[in-house]
Coordinates of C-alpha atoms in Angstrom, one line a residue:
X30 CA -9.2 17.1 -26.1
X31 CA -9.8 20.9 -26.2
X32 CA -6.4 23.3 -26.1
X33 CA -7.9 24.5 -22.8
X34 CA -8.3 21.2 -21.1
X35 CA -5.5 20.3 -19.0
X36 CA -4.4 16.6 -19.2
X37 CA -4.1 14.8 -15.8
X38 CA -0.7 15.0 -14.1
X39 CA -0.9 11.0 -13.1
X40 CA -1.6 10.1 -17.1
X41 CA 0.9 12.4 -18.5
X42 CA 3.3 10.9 -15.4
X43 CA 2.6 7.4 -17.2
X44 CA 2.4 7.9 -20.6
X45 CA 6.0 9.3 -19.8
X46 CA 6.6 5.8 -17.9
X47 CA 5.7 4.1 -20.8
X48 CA 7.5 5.7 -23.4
X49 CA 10.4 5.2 -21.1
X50 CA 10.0 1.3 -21.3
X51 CA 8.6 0.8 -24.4
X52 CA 10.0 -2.1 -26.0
X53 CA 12.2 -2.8 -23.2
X54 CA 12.7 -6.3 -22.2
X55 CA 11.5 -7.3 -18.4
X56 CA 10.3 -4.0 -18.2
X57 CA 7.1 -5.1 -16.5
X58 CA 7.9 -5.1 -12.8
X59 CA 9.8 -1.7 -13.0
X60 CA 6.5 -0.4 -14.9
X61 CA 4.3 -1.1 -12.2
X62 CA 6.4 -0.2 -9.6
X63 CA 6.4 2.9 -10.9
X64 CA 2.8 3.3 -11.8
X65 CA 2.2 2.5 -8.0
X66 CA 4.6 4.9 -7.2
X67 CA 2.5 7.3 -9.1
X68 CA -1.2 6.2 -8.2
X69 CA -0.7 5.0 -5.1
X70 CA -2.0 1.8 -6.1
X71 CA -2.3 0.2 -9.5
X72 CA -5.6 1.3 -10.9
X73 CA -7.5 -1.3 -13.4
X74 CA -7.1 1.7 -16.1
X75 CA -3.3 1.9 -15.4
X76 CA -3.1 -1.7 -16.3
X77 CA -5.1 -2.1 -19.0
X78 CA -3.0 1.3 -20.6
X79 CA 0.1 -0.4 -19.5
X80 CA -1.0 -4.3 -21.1
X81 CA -1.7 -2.2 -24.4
X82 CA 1.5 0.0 -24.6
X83 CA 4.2 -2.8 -23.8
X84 CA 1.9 -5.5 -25.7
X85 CA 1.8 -7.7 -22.6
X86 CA -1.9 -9.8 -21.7
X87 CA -3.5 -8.4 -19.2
X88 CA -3.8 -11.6 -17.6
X89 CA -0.2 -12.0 -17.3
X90 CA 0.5 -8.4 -15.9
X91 CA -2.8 -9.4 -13.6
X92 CA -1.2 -12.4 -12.4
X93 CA 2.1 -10.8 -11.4
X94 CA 0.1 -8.0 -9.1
X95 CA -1.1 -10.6 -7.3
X96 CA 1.7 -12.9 -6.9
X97 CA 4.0 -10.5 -5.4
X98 CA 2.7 -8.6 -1.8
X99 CA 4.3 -5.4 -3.0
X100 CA 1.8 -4.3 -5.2
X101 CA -2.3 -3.2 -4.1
X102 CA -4.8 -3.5 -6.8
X103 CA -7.4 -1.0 -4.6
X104 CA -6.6 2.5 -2.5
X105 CA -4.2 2.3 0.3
X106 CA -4.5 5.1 3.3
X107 CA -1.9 8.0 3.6
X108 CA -0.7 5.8 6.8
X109 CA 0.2 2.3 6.9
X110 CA 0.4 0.5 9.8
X111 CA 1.9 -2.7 10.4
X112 CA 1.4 -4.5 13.5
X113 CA 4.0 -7.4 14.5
X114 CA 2.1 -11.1 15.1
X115 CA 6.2 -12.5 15.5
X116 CA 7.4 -14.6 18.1
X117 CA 8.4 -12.5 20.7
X118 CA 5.4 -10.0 19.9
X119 CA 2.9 -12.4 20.2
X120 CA 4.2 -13.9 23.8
X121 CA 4.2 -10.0 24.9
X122 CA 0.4 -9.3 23.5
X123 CA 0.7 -8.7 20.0
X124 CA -2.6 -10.3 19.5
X125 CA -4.6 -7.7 21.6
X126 CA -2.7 -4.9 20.2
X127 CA -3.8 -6.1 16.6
X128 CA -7.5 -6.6 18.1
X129 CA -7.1 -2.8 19.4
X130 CA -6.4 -1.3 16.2
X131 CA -9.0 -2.7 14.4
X132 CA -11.3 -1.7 16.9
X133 CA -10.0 1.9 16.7
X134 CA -10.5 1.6 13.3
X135 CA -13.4 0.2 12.3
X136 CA -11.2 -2.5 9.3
X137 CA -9.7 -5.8 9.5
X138 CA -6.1 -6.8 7.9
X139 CA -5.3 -5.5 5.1
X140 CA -8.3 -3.2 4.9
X141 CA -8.4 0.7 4.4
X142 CA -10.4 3.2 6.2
X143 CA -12.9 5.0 3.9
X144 CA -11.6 8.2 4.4
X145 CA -8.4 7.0 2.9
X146 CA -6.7 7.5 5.9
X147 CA -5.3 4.2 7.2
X148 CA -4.8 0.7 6.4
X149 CA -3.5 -2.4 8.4
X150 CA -1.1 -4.8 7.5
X151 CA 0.0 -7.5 10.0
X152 CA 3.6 -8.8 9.3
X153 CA 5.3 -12.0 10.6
X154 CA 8.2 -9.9 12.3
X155 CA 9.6 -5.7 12.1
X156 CA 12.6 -6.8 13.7
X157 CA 12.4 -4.6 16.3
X158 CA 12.0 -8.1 19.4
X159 CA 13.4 -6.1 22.2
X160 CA 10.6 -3.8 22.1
X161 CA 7.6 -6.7 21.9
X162 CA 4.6 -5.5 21.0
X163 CA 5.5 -3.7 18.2
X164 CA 3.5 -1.2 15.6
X165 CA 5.1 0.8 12.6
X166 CA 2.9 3.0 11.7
X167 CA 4.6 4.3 8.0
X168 CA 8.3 5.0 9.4
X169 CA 7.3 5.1 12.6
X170 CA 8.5 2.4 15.2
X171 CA 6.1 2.6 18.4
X172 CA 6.8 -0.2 21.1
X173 CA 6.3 -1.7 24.2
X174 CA 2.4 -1.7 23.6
X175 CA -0.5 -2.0 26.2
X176 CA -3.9 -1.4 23.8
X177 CA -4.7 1.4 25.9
X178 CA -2.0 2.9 24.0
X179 CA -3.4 2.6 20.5
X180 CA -6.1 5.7 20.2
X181 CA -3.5 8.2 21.4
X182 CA -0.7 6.8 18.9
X183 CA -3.4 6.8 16.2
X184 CA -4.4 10.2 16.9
X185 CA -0.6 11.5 16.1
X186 CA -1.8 10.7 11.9
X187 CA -3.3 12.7 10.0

């Protein structure tokens, strides 16, 4: 690398990680945790960087991304949305509010929008009954749903 080149702030962020855990024992899920933190996601390139650094298969690392639902292998948009399919949301219409949003948005579950912007997750139950149908979108709590509801509520995210 030239002097003048200036090193990405994401690598230098995980070559800091690394150092941090390097020979650290059941370092792995704090690693990617904080990779994601850093990425957004956890990029094939993170992982292969992190399998070499803390001398773990890439397989194994591989197979613990995808046994636990905290972690995305692809992009996720800037706004998440989680619509409620529980009990008490789905006797109140949760169904058609699900339909609506992926409607509005052109993805199914656990898709992303191509412009990065959102991505829908439906979830067994927010714990918010009393307001049946339910959407977070990020930290947002929006209830008491008619479909008709969903363009405006999209339209508040950016």
């Amino acid at each position: 690398m030239c002097c003048c080149e200036k090193k990405d702030p994401k690598q230098e962020a995980l070559e800091a990680l690394l150092a941090k855990y390097k020979g650290q024992k059941g370092a792995l899920i704090p690693v990617l945790q904080q990779t994601q933190d850093i990425y957004g996601y956890l990029p094939k390139e993170a992982l292969q960087q992190i399998s070499r650094e803390l001398k773990i298969p890439l397989s194994e690392i591989f197979g613990v991304c995808t046994f636990y639902a905290q972690f995305h292998l692809s992009p996720r948009g800037r706004n998440i949305i989680r619509v409620c399919l529980g009990t008490a949301c789905h006797v109140r219409g949760g169904a058609k509010i699900f339909e609506r949003v992926q409607q509005e948005l052109g993805i199914k579950d656990g898709e992303t929008t191509e412009d990065l912007r959102f991505t829908i997750e439906s979830v067994a139950c927010i714990g918010a009954c009393g307001l049946a149908p339910v959407i977070m979108v990020n930290d947002d709590t929006h209830g008491r749903l008619t479909p008709d509801q969903i363009p405006d509520i999209l339209a508040q995210y950016e």
